[in-house]
Coordinates of C-alpha atoms in Angstrom, one line a residue:
Chain A
M1 CA -5.1 -168.9 -121.8
R2 CA -4.0 -165.5 -119.8
V3 CA -0.9 -165.4 -118.2
V4 CA -0.6 -162.5 -115.4
R5 CA 2.2 -161.6 -113.3
N6 CA 1.2 -159.1 -110.8
V7 CA -1.8 -158.6 -108.5
E8 CA -3.7 -155.8 -110.2
Q9 CA -3.6 -157.8 -113.6
L10 CA -4.8 -160.8 -111.6
R11 CA -7.6 -159.0 -109.9
E12 CA -8.7 -157.4 -113.4
A13 CA -8.9 -160.8 -115.0
M14 CA -10.7 -162.0 -112.2
E15 CA -13.1 -159.4 -112.2
Y16 CA -13.6 -159.9 -116.0
M17 CA -14.3 -163.7 -115.6
R18 CA -16.5 -163.3 -112.7
G19 CA -18.6 -160.5 -114.6
G20 CA -18.9 -162.9 -117.6
G21 CA -21.1 -165.1 -115.5
H22 CA -18.9 -168.1 -116.5
G23 CA -19.7 -170.2 -113.3
P24 CA -17.7 -171.1 -110.1
I25 CA -14.0 -170.1 -109.9
G26 CA -11.3 -172.9 -109.2
L27 CA -7.7 -172.2 -108.1
V28 CA -5.0 -174.8 -108.3
P29 CA -1.9 -173.2 -106.3
T30 CA 1.4 -174.8 -107.2
M31 CA 5.1 -174.4 -107.0
G32 CA 5.5 -175.2 -110.7
F33 CA 7.5 -177.7 -112.5
L34 CA 4.2 -179.3 -113.1
H35 CA 3.7 -183.1 -113.7
E36 CA 0.6 -185.4 -114.3
G37 CA -0.2 -184.9 -110.7
H38 CA -1.0 -181.2 -111.3
G39 CA -2.4 -182.0 -114.6
S40 CA -5.1 -184.1 -112.7
L41 CA -5.9 -181.2 -110.5
L42 CA -6.5 -178.9 -113.4
R43 CA -8.7 -181.4 -115.2
R44 CA -10.7 -181.9 -111.9
A45 CA -10.9 -178.1 -111.6
G46 CA -12.2 -178.0 -115.4
E47 CA -15.0 -180.5 -114.6
M48 CA -16.2 -178.5 -111.6
C49 CA -15.7 -174.7 -112.7
G50 CA -16.2 -172.2 -115.3
T51 CA -12.8 -170.6 -114.9
V52 CA -9.6 -172.4 -113.8
V53 CA -6.8 -170.2 -112.3
M54 CA -3.5 -171.7 -111.7
S55 CA -0.9 -170.0 -109.5
I56 CA 3.0 -170.9 -110.0
F57 CA 5.0 -169.6 -107.4
V58 CA 7.6 -171.0 -105.4
N59 CA 7.1 -169.6 -101.8
P60 CA 10.2 -168.8 -99.7
L61 CA 8.1 -168.6 -96.7
Q62 CA 7.4 -172.3 -96.6
F63 CA 11.0 -173.3 -97.0
G64 CA 13.5 -173.8 -94.1
P65 CA 17.0 -172.1 -94.0
N66 CA 18.4 -175.3 -95.0
E67 CA 16.1 -176.4 -97.5
D68 CA 15.9 -176.4 -101.3
F69 CA 14.4 -173.0 -102.1
E70 CA 17.1 -171.8 -104.3
S71 CA 17.3 -175.0 -106.2
Y72 CA 13.9 -176.1 -106.4
P73 CA 13.3 -177.0 -110.2
R74 CA 11.7 -174.4 -112.3
D75 CA 10.8 -174.4 -115.9
E76 CA 8.2 -171.8 -116.9
K77 CA 7.9 -172.7 -120.6
R78 CA 6.9 -176.3 -120.1
D79 CA 4.6 -175.3 -117.3
L80 CA 2.8 -173.0 -119.6
E81 CA 2.5 -175.7 -122.1
L82 CA 1.1 -178.2 -119.7
A83 CA -1.4 -175.6 -118.1
E84 CA -2.5 -174.7 -121.4
R85 CA -3.1 -178.3 -122.4
E86 CA -4.8 -179.0 -119.5
G87 CA -7.5 -176.4 -119.6
A88 CA -6.1 -173.3 -117.3
D89 CA -7.7 -170.1 -118.3
I90 CA -5.5 -167.9 -116.0
V91 CA -2.0 -168.6 -114.9
F92 CA -0.7 -166.4 -112.2
I93 CA 3.3 -166.4 -112.0
P94 CA 4.3 -163.6 -109.5
S95 CA 7.7 -162.9 -108.7
V96 CA 8.7 -163.0 -104.9
E97 CA 8.6 -159.2 -104.9
V98 CA 5.0 -159.2 -106.3
M99 CA 3.8 -161.4 -103.5
Y100 CA 6.1 -160.0 -100.6
P101 CA 6.4 -156.2 -101.9
T102 CA 7.3 -155.4 -98.3
P103 CA 8.8 -157.6 -95.6
I104 CA 5.5 -159.4 -94.4
R105 CA 4.4 -159.3 -90.9
T106 CA 1.2 -161.0 -90.8
Q107 CA 1.1 -164.8 -90.6
V108 CA -1.6 -167.2 -90.6
S109 CA -1.0 -170.2 -88.7
V110 CA -2.7 -173.7 -87.8
T111 CA -2.0 -175.1 -84.4
S112 CA -2.0 -178.6 -83.3
L113 CA -2.1 -180.0 -86.8
T114 CA 1.2 -178.7 -87.9
T115 CA 3.7 -180.0 -85.1
Q116 CA 3.5 -183.5 -86.2
L117 CA 4.8 -185.3 -89.5
C118 CA 6.1 -182.8 -92.0
G119 CA 5.5 -180.1 -89.4
A120 CA 7.9 -181.6 -86.9
S121 CA 10.5 -182.0 -89.8
R122 CA 10.0 -178.8 -91.3
P123 CA 9.4 -176.2 -88.6
G124 CA 7.4 -173.1 -89.8
H125 CA 6.8 -174.7 -93.3
F126 CA 3.0 -174.9 -92.7
D127 CA 2.9 -171.3 -91.5
G128 CA 4.3 -170.5 -94.8
V129 CA 1.8 -172.5 -96.9
T130 CA -1.4 -171.1 -94.7
T131 CA 0.1 -167.5 -95.2
V132 CA 0.7 -167.8 -98.9
V133 CA -2.6 -169.5 -99.6
S134 CA -4.7 -167.0 -97.6
K135 CA -3.2 -164.4 -99.9
L136 CA -3.8 -166.3 -103.1
F137 CA -7.3 -166.9 -101.8
N138 CA -7.9 -163.2 -101.3
M139 CA -6.6 -162.6 -104.7
V140 CA -8.5 -164.9 -106.7
Q141 CA -11.7 -165.6 -104.5
P142 CA -12.1 -169.1 -105.8
D143 CA -15.2 -171.2 -104.9
Y144 CA -13.0 -174.3 -105.2
A145 CA -9.3 -174.6 -104.5
F146 CA -7.7 -178.2 -105.6
F147 CA -4.7 -179.6 -103.7
G148 CA -3.0 -183.0 -104.2
L149 CA -3.5 -185.7 -101.2
K150 CA 0.4 -186.6 -101.6
D151 CA 0.3 -183.6 -99.4
A152 CA -2.2 -184.9 -97.0
Q153 CA -1.3 -182.9 -93.9
Q154 CA -1.4 -179.7 -96.0
V155 CA -5.2 -180.6 -97.0
A156 CA -5.8 -181.2 -93.5
V157 CA -4.2 -177.9 -92.2
L158 CA -5.9 -176.1 -94.9
R159 CA -9.2 -177.4 -94.4
Q160 CA -8.7 -176.6 -90.8
M161 CA -7.8 -173.1 -91.7
V162 CA -11.0 -172.4 -94.1
S163 CA -13.3 -173.7 -91.4
D164 CA -11.9 -171.8 -88.3
L165 CA -11.7 -168.5 -90.3
N166 CA -14.8 -168.9 -92.5
M167 CA -13.2 -168.6 -95.8
N168 CA -15.7 -168.7 -98.9
V169 CA -13.9 -171.5 -100.7
N170 CA -14.1 -175.4 -100.5
I171 CA -10.9 -177.3 -100.5
I172 CA -11.3 -180.3 -103.0
A173 CA -8.6 -183.1 -102.2
C174 CA -7.4 -184.7 -105.4
P175 CA -6.1 -188.6 -105.3
I176 CA -2.2 -189.1 -105.5
V177 CA -0.9 -189.5 -109.1
R178 CA 1.8 -192.3 -109.3
E179 CA 4.2 -193.5 -112.0
S180 CA 3.2 -196.9 -113.5
D181 CA 5.8 -198.5 -110.9
G182 CA 4.1 -196.6 -107.9
L183 CA 6.3 -193.8 -107.3
A184 CA 4.0 -190.8 -106.2
L185 CA 4.6 -187.9 -108.7
S186 CA 6.6 -185.3 -107.2
S187 CA 8.5 -182.2 -108.6
R188 CA 11.3 -183.3 -106.5
N189 CA 11.6 -186.6 -108.1
V190 CA 13.9 -185.0 -110.7
Y191 CA 16.4 -184.8 -107.9
L192 CA 17.0 -188.5 -107.7
S193 CA 19.8 -190.4 -109.0
K194 CA 19.0 -193.6 -111.1
E195 CA 19.9 -195.8 -108.2
E196 CA 17.9 -193.4 -105.6
R197 CA 14.9 -193.6 -108.3
D198 CA 14.7 -197.1 -108.3
Q199 CA 15.1 -197.5 -104.3
A200 CA 12.4 -194.8 -103.9
L201 CA 9.8 -197.5 -104.9
V202 CA 9.9 -198.7 -101.1
L203 CA 7.7 -195.8 -100.5
S204 CA 4.6 -196.9 -102.2
Q205 CA 5.6 -200.6 -101.9
S206 CA 5.6 -200.2 -98.1
L207 CA 2.3 -198.6 -97.9
Q208 CA 0.8 -201.4 -100.0
E209 CA 2.3 -204.1 -98.1
A210 CA 1.1 -202.3 -95.0
R211 CA -2.4 -202.3 -96.2
Q212 CA -2.3 -205.8 -97.4
A213 CA -0.9 -207.2 -94.3
F214 CA -3.7 -205.6 -92.4
E215 CA -6.3 -207.0 -94.8
E216 CA -4.7 -210.1 -94.5
G217 CA -4.7 -210.3 -90.6
K218 CA -0.9 -210.2 -90.6
A219 CA -0.5 -206.8 -88.9
N220 CA -3.2 -205.7 -86.5
T221 CA -2.1 -203.1 -84.1
V222 CA -0.7 -199.6 -85.0
A223 CA 3.0 -200.7 -83.8
E224 CA 2.8 -204.2 -86.0
V225 CA 2.0 -201.9 -89.2
Q226 CA 4.5 -199.4 -88.3
Q227 CA 7.4 -202.3 -87.9
L228 CA 6.2 -203.6 -91.4
L229 CA 6.5 -200.1 -92.8
V230 CA 10.1 -200.0 -91.5
S231 CA 11.3 -203.3 -92.3
V232 CA 10.0 -202.8 -96.0
I233 CA 11.7 -199.5 -96.3
S234 CA 14.9 -200.9 -94.8
R235 CA 15.1 -203.2 -97.9
S236 CA 16.5 -199.9 -99.7
P237 CA 20.0 -199.1 -98.3
L238 CA 19.8 -195.7 -99.3
A239 CA 16.5 -194.8 -97.6
N240 CA 16.7 -192.7 -94.5
I241 CA 13.2 -192.7 -92.7
D242 CA 12.5 -189.3 -91.5
Y243 CA 8.9 -190.6 -90.2
A244 CA 6.6 -193.6 -90.7
E245 CA 3.5 -192.8 -88.6
I246 CA -0.1 -194.1 -88.4
L247 CA -2.6 -191.1 -87.3
T248 CA -6.2 -190.6 -87.6
F249 CA -7.1 -188.4 -90.4
P250 CA -7.9 -185.4 -90.9
G251 CA -7.1 -185.0 -87.3
L252 CA -3.8 -186.1 -86.9
D253 CA -4.0 -187.4 -83.7
S254 CA -1.5 -190.0 -82.7
L255 CA -2.7 -193.4 -81.9
D256 CA -1.8 -195.9 -79.1
A257 CA 1.0 -198.3 -80.4
D258 CA -1.1 -201.3 -79.2
A259 CA -4.4 -200.1 -80.7
S260 CA -5.9 -202.6 -83.1
L261 CA -6.7 -200.7 -86.6
M262 CA -10.2 -202.3 -86.7
T263 CA -11.1 -200.6 -83.3
I264 CA -10.3 -197.2 -84.9
D265 CA -13.4 -195.1 -86.0
G266 CA -13.0 -193.1 -89.2
E267 CA -10.2 -192.7 -91.3
I268 CA -6.4 -193.1 -90.7
I269 CA -3.4 -192.0 -92.7
I270 CA -0.3 -193.9 -92.8
A271 CA 2.4 -191.4 -93.8
L272 CA 5.9 -191.4 -94.7
A273 CA 8.6 -189.1 -95.3
V274 CA 12.1 -190.9 -96.5
K275 CA 15.3 -189.3 -97.5
F276 CA 17.4 -190.5 -100.4
G277 CA 20.7 -188.6 -100.2
K278 CA 19.6 -184.9 -100.1
T279 CA 16.1 -185.6 -101.2
R280 CA 12.9 -186.0 -99.0
L281 CA 10.1 -187.8 -100.5
I282 CA 6.8 -188.4 -98.9
D283 CA 3.7 -190.6 -99.7
N284 CA 0.8 -191.8 -97.8
I285 CA -2.5 -193.7 -97.9
V286 CA -5.7 -192.7 -96.2
F287 CA -8.4 -195.4 -95.5
T288 CA -11.2 -196.3 -93.3
P289 CA -10.0 -199.6 -91.3
K290 CA -13.6 -200.4 -90.5
E291 CA -14.3 -200.6 -94.2
V292 CA -11.6 -202.7 -95.3
V293 CA -12.8 -206.3 -95.9
V294 CA -10.3 -208.0 -93.7
L295 CA -9.5 -211.5 -95.5
V296 CA -9.3 -213.9 -92.5
Chain B
M1 CA -32.9 -153.3 -90.0
R2 CA -32.4 -157.1 -90.0
V3 CA -31.1 -158.7 -86.9
V4 CA -29.2 -162.2 -87.6
R5 CA -27.5 -164.4 -85.2
N6 CA -25.8 -167.2 -87.1
V7 CA -23.5 -167.4 -90.1
E8 CA -26.0 -169.0 -92.6
Q9 CA -28.6 -166.2 -92.0
L10 CA -25.8 -163.6 -92.2
R11 CA -24.4 -165.1 -95.6
E12 CA -27.8 -165.2 -96.7
A13 CA -28.4 -161.8 -96.0
M14 CA -25.5 -160.7 -97.4
E15 CA -26.2 -162.5 -100.5
Y16 CA -29.4 -160.8 -100.9
M17 CA -28.0 -157.3 -100.6
R18 CA -25.0 -158.0 -102.8
G19 CA -27.5 -159.4 -105.5
G20 CA -29.6 -156.3 -105.2
G21 CA -27.0 -153.9 -106.2
H22 CA -27.5 -151.8 -103.4
G23 CA -23.8 -150.5 -103.7
P24 CA -20.7 -151.0 -101.5
I25 CA -20.9 -153.1 -98.4
G26 CA -19.7 -151.4 -95.2
L27 CA -18.8 -153.4 -92.0
V28 CA -18.7 -151.9 -88.5
P29 CA -17.2 -154.3 -86.1
T30 CA -18.1 -153.7 -82.4
M31 CA -18.2 -155.1 -78.9
G32 CA -21.5 -153.6 -78.3
F33 CA -22.7 -151.3 -75.4
L34 CA -22.7 -148.8 -78.1
H35 CA -22.1 -145.1 -77.6
E36 CA -21.7 -142.1 -79.8
G37 CA -18.3 -143.1 -80.9
H38 CA -20.0 -146.3 -82.6
G39 CA -22.8 -144.1 -83.8
S40 CA -20.1 -142.0 -85.8
L41 CA -18.9 -145.1 -87.3
L42 CA -22.4 -146.1 -88.5
R43 CA -22.9 -142.6 -90.0
R44 CA -19.6 -142.6 -91.8
A45 CA -20.4 -146.3 -93.1
G46 CA -23.9 -145.0 -94.2
E47 CA -22.5 -142.0 -96.3
M48 CA -19.9 -144.4 -98.0
C49 CA -21.9 -147.5 -98.5
G50 CA -25.3 -149.0 -99.8
T51 CA -25.5 -151.7 -97.2
V52 CA -24.3 -151.2 -93.5
V53 CA -23.6 -154.3 -91.5
M54 CA -22.8 -154.0 -87.6
S55 CA -21.3 -156.8 -85.8
I56 CA -21.9 -156.9 -81.9
F57 CA -20.0 -159.7 -80.4
V58 CA -17.8 -159.7 -77.3
N59 CA -14.7 -161.8 -78.5
P60 CA -13.3 -164.0 -75.8
L61 CA -10.1 -164.5 -77.8
Q62 CA -8.7 -160.8 -77.5
F63 CA -9.5 -160.7 -73.6
G64 CA -6.5 -162.0 -71.3
P65 CA -7.4 -164.4 -68.5
N66 CA -7.3 -161.8 -66.0
E67 CA -9.2 -159.2 -68.0
D68 CA -12.9 -158.0 -67.9
F69 CA -14.6 -160.6 -70.5
E70 CA -17.1 -161.9 -68.0
S71 CA -17.9 -158.3 -66.7
Y72 CA -17.8 -156.4 -70.2
P73 CA -20.9 -154.5 -70.3
R74 CA -23.5 -155.5 -72.5
D75 CA -27.1 -154.2 -73.3
E76 CA -28.5 -155.8 -76.3
K77 CA -31.7 -153.9 -76.4
R78 CA -30.1 -150.6 -76.2
D79 CA -27.4 -151.5 -79.0
L80 CA -30.3 -152.4 -81.2
E81 CA -32.3 -149.0 -80.8
L82 CA -29.0 -147.1 -81.6
A83 CA -27.9 -149.2 -84.5
E84 CA -31.4 -148.8 -86.2
R85 CA -31.2 -145.1 -85.4
E86 CA -28.0 -144.7 -87.0
G87 CA -29.0 -146.7 -90.1
A88 CA -27.5 -150.1 -89.9
D89 CA -29.1 -152.5 -92.3
I90 CA -28.1 -155.7 -90.6
V91 CA -26.8 -156.2 -87.4
F92 CA -24.8 -159.7 -86.6
I93 CA -25.1 -160.6 -82.9
P94 CA -23.4 -164.1 -82.7
S95 CA -23.1 -166.2 -79.5
V96 CA -19.8 -167.3 -78.7
E97 CA -20.6 -171.0 -80.0
V98 CA -21.7 -169.5 -83.4
M99 CA -18.3 -167.8 -83.8
Y100 CA -16.2 -170.7 -82.2
P101 CA -18.4 -174.0 -82.8
T102 CA -15.3 -175.9 -82.3
P103 CA -11.9 -175.0 -80.4
I104 CA -10.3 -172.6 -82.9
R105 CA -6.8 -173.9 -84.2
T106 CA -6.2 -171.1 -86.4
Q107 CA -4.4 -167.8 -85.6
V108 CA -4.0 -164.7 -87.7
S109 CA -1.1 -162.5 -86.0
V110 CA 0.7 -159.4 -87.0
T111 CA 4.2 -159.3 -85.5
S112 CA 6.1 -156.2 -85.0
L113 CA 3.2 -153.9 -84.4
T114 CA 1.9 -155.7 -81.4
T115 CA 4.9 -156.0 -79.0
Q116 CA 4.5 -152.4 -78.0
L117 CA 1.6 -150.4 -76.2
C118 CA -1.6 -152.3 -75.7
G119 CA 0.2 -155.3 -77.1
A120 CA 2.7 -155.3 -74.3
S121 CA 0.3 -154.7 -71.5
R122 CA -2.3 -157.3 -72.9
P123 CA -0.5 -160.3 -74.6
G124 CA -2.3 -162.2 -77.2
H125 CA -5.0 -159.3 -77.4
F126 CA -4.1 -158.4 -81.1
D127 CA -4.1 -162.0 -82.1
G128 CA -7.4 -162.3 -80.9
V129 CA -8.5 -159.1 -82.7
T130 CA -7.1 -160.0 -86.2
T131 CA -8.4 -163.5 -86.0
V132 CA -12.1 -162.5 -85.2
V133 CA -11.6 -159.7 -87.8
S134 CA -10.6 -162.1 -90.5
K135 CA -13.4 -164.1 -89.8
L136 CA -15.8 -161.4 -89.9
F137 CA -14.3 -160.0 -93.0
N138 CA -14.9 -163.6 -94.7
M139 CA -18.5 -163.9 -93.3
V140 CA -19.6 -160.3 -94.4
Q141 CA -17.0 -160.0 -97.2
P142 CA -17.3 -156.0 -96.9
D143 CA -15.9 -153.2 -99.2
Y144 CA -15.2 -151.0 -96.3
A145 CA -14.7 -151.5 -92.7
F146 CA -15.0 -148.9 -90.1
F147 CA -12.7 -148.6 -86.8
G148 CA -12.4 -145.8 -84.3
L149 CA -8.9 -144.0 -83.9
K150 CA -9.3 -144.5 -79.8
D151 CA -7.8 -147.8 -80.9
A152 CA -5.1 -146.5 -83.2
Q153 CA -2.7 -149.6 -82.6
Q154 CA -5.7 -151.8 -83.7
V155 CA -6.1 -149.5 -86.8
A156 CA -2.5 -150.1 -87.5
V157 CA -2.5 -153.6 -86.8
L158 CA -5.6 -154.2 -89.1
R159 CA -4.2 -152.0 -91.9
Q160 CA -0.9 -154.3 -91.9
M161 CA -2.9 -157.5 -91.9
V162 CA -5.2 -156.2 -94.7
S163 CA -2.3 -155.0 -96.9
D164 CA 0.1 -158.4 -96.2
L165 CA -2.6 -160.8 -96.9
N166 CA -4.3 -158.9 -99.8
M167 CA -7.6 -158.7 -98.3
N168 CA -10.5 -157.0 -100.3
V169 CA -11.5 -154.4 -98.0
N170 CA -10.5 -151.0 -96.9
I171 CA -9.9 -149.8 -93.5
I172 CA -11.5 -146.6 -92.9
A173 CA -10.2 -145.0 -89.7
C174 CA -12.6 -142.5 -87.8
P175 CA -11.8 -139.9 -85.5
I176 CA -12.1 -140.2 -81.7
V177 CA -15.5 -139.0 -80.2
R178 CA -15.3 -137.4 -77.0
E179 CA -17.6 -136.1 -74.2
S180 CA -17.8 -132.2 -74.2
D181 CA -15.3 -132.2 -71.3
G182 CA -13.1 -134.3 -73.4
L183 CA -13.2 -137.9 -72.0
A184 CA -12.8 -140.2 -75.1
L185 CA -15.9 -142.2 -75.2
S186 CA -15.5 -145.9 -74.3
S187 CA -17.9 -148.7 -73.5
R188 CA -15.4 -149.1 -70.4
N189 CA -16.2 -145.5 -68.9
V190 CA -19.4 -147.1 -67.3
Y191 CA -17.0 -148.8 -64.8
L192 CA -15.7 -145.4 -63.5
S193 CA -16.9 -144.1 -60.1
K194 CA -17.8 -140.6 -60.1
E195 CA -14.2 -139.5 -58.4
E196 CA -12.6 -141.8 -61.2
R197 CA -14.4 -140.2 -63.9
D198 CA -13.6 -136.7 -62.9
Q199 CA -9.9 -137.6 -62.8
A200 CA -9.9 -139.4 -66.0
L201 CA -10.0 -136.1 -67.7
V202 CA -6.2 -136.0 -67.2
L203 CA -5.9 -138.1 -70.3
S204 CA -7.2 -135.9 -72.9
Q205 CA -5.8 -132.8 -70.8
S206 CA -2.2 -134.2 -71.1
L207 CA -2.5 -135.0 -74.8
Q208 CA -3.7 -131.7 -75.4
E209 CA -1.1 -129.8 -73.1
A210 CA 1.6 -132.0 -74.7
R211 CA 0.5 -130.8 -77.9
Q212 CA 0.4 -127.3 -77.1
A213 CA 3.7 -127.1 -75.4
F214 CA 5.2 -128.5 -78.5
E215 CA 3.4 -125.9 -80.4
E216 CA 4.8 -123.2 -78.1
G217 CA 8.3 -124.6 -78.2
K218 CA 8.2 -125.5 -74.7
A219 CA 8.8 -129.4 -75.2
N220 CA 10.8 -130.1 -78.1
T221 CA 12.2 -133.6 -77.6
V222 CA 10.4 -136.9 -77.3
A223 CA 11.8 -137.2 -73.5
E224 CA 10.5 -133.5 -72.9
V225 CA 7.0 -134.4 -74.2
Q226 CA 6.8 -137.6 -72.4
Q227 CA 7.8 -135.9 -69.0
L228 CA 5.1 -133.5 -69.6
L229 CA 2.4 -136.1 -69.9
V230 CA 3.5 -138.0 -66.8
S231 CA 3.3 -134.6 -64.9
V232 CA -0.1 -133.7 -66.1
I233 CA -1.4 -137.2 -65.4
S234 CA 0.4 -137.1 -62.0
R235 CA -2.0 -134.4 -61.1
S236 CA -4.6 -137.0 -60.7
P237 CA -3.8 -139.2 -57.4
L238 CA -6.0 -142.0 -58.8
A239 CA -4.3 -142.2 -62.1
N240 CA -1.8 -145.5 -62.6
I241 CA 0.1 -145.1 -65.8
D242 CA 0.3 -148.1 -67.9
Y243 CA 2.0 -146.3 -70.8
A244 CA 2.6 -142.7 -72.1
E245 CA 4.5 -143.1 -75.4
I246 CA 5.4 -141.2 -78.5
L247 CA 5.8 -143.4 -81.5
T248 CA 6.0 -143.2 -85.1
F249 CA 2.5 -143.8 -86.9
P250 CA 1.4 -146.2 -88.3
G251 CA 4.7 -148.0 -87.9
L252 CA 4.9 -147.7 -84.5
D253 CA 8.4 -147.4 -84.0
S254 CA 10.1 -146.1 -80.9
L255 CA 11.8 -142.6 -81.3
D256 CA 15.3 -141.6 -79.7
A257 CA 14.4 -139.8 -76.4
D258 CA 16.5 -137.2 -77.5
A259 CA 14.9 -136.5 -81.0
S260 CA 13.5 -133.3 -81.4
L261 CA 9.8 -133.8 -82.8
M262 CA 10.4 -131.1 -85.7
T263 CA 13.0 -133.6 -87.2
I264 CA 10.5 -136.4 -87.2
D265 CA 9.3 -137.3 -91.0
G266 CA 5.5 -138.4 -91.1
E267 CA 2.8 -138.6 -88.5
I268 CA 3.4 -139.6 -84.8
I269 CA 1.1 -140.9 -81.9
I270 CA 1.3 -139.9 -78.5
A271 CA -0.4 -142.8 -76.8
L272 CA -1.7 -143.2 -73.3
A273 CA -3.1 -146.1 -71.1
V274 CA -3.9 -145.2 -67.6
K275 CA -5.5 -147.2 -65.0
F276 CA -8.1 -145.8 -62.5
G277 CA -8.8 -148.5 -60.0
K278 CA -9.4 -151.7 -62.1
T279 CA -10.5 -149.7 -65.1
R280 CA -8.0 -149.4 -67.9
L281 CA -8.6 -146.3 -70.1
I282 CA -6.6 -145.3 -73.5
D283 CA -6.4 -142.3 -75.5
N284 CA -4.1 -140.9 -78.0
I285 CA -3.6 -137.9 -80.6
V286 CA -2.0 -138.7 -84.1
F287 CA -0.3 -135.8 -86.1
T288 CA 2.6 -134.6 -88.2
P289 CA 5.0 -132.7 -86.3
K290 CA 6.3 -131.0 -89.3
E291 CA 2.9 -129.6 -90.1
V292 CA 2.4 -128.1 -86.8
V293 CA 2.7 -124.4 -86.8
V294 CA 5.3 -123.7 -84.0
L295 CA 4.4 -120.5 -82.5
V296 CA 8.0 -119.5 -81.3

């Protein structure tokens, strides 16, 4: 495994790998503080690609002024051990100065998929994501890029960007990885107190219960499912709901509150963002209502 | 020469050319209605590249609602003759539906170089340019892309984009090509009446006289040069000045009106946009004041 820290080294390493006929190139962009979710992306990349590149960069552009850019957890040594163990060939760890040597004046932005959900709570966040991912794509020129579905809106936004701009890369969305008790893995889980960590289970629980209630015919409309989510999350006194929404996926179009889920064509997403103290957690499930075997 | 009209054909043609080891790939993006200015870009591309791709696409995204998208002159047959004669290997002529099969939701934009000059007169114009050029770069993956310096602001904006987003292409800026009487070649010159065509000479004349006055010590400050430009252009009763400005290049920073040109480090641009009836013409010169031999 090779660790590179500037763009010239990265390009040189990529040229070497491309020249060697090692097969497709996979990119796993991350912000580091890696966990098993990232591990699963690396393994998927390893299955599909001859060369696996992981980037580790806490991108200031995608943090709001009052967000946790400064305090975002970092542990390079542990990250490199995980990357090596999970089969990364090249790890790119640029500094902010390497990524933004001069103030950046160019922005890649996706409209209409970025005004809802996390886009509403975190204005400018997705512009930061699409801009830095564009840079990484141009540096690495991957055939495939791997992203976790925990950030489902990010996946939808990046797919739109790739399609609209004819980028030469396939976005591979990988399933959410969870703790055994259901909590979705996140680098930000480290922020949680013991009590918050316990109560954070309401995210995955509410999603499971919402889906189950739909299967059992106990919640049929968008409003009913949403109500159920809120009532389950409210079991946790520490939980502060940012959003709990049901939208089409990947279009992220809003649905009529009275619409029965069974009438909806294609996939939907049930998406949550919930704050515990200062820590904002997200979770979601994506499924096709018409394919669910409703048990009544 | 191969003519391709959709993205799949283009990618296939590019893959074939890349596989053949024909050397670097050059792209000449145009809006068609080709003239000797475009011819000079093709010849320069031919000198530097093994494969020369020309695109011909009147891009609706870069036209304002009251601009000339519909009436922009088009002549495919003549364009293909010129492209063949000047050595294009592949000509890409997409329809609007090929370039924008679904409403585009992604925008590439450069800030702070696009608020002045043509950016001020044509809001959204450069966003349309940077977005379509990003698409073309991703489709063709050229090593070099060739643009005329008549659109000097466009060159500055595209260079910024390429640098900020780490795009794998070199922007080659080529000199303005002029009629023998000095008028800068433009597809829009065809809009001019005989009388407007005659009077349009004030653009290049004012630029020449401004530079000469600076060389002869008759115009020293930014304000003096600007005044001279306006007075020369005013000789033409049909001319309607949109802007006549002196800025740094390629930064396009404004200069103090009282600043002596001789004190300015680096290059400057004297840039004009002048309307004759409904036809808006642009012209400019770029030079380094400190390298000018002032004759006094």
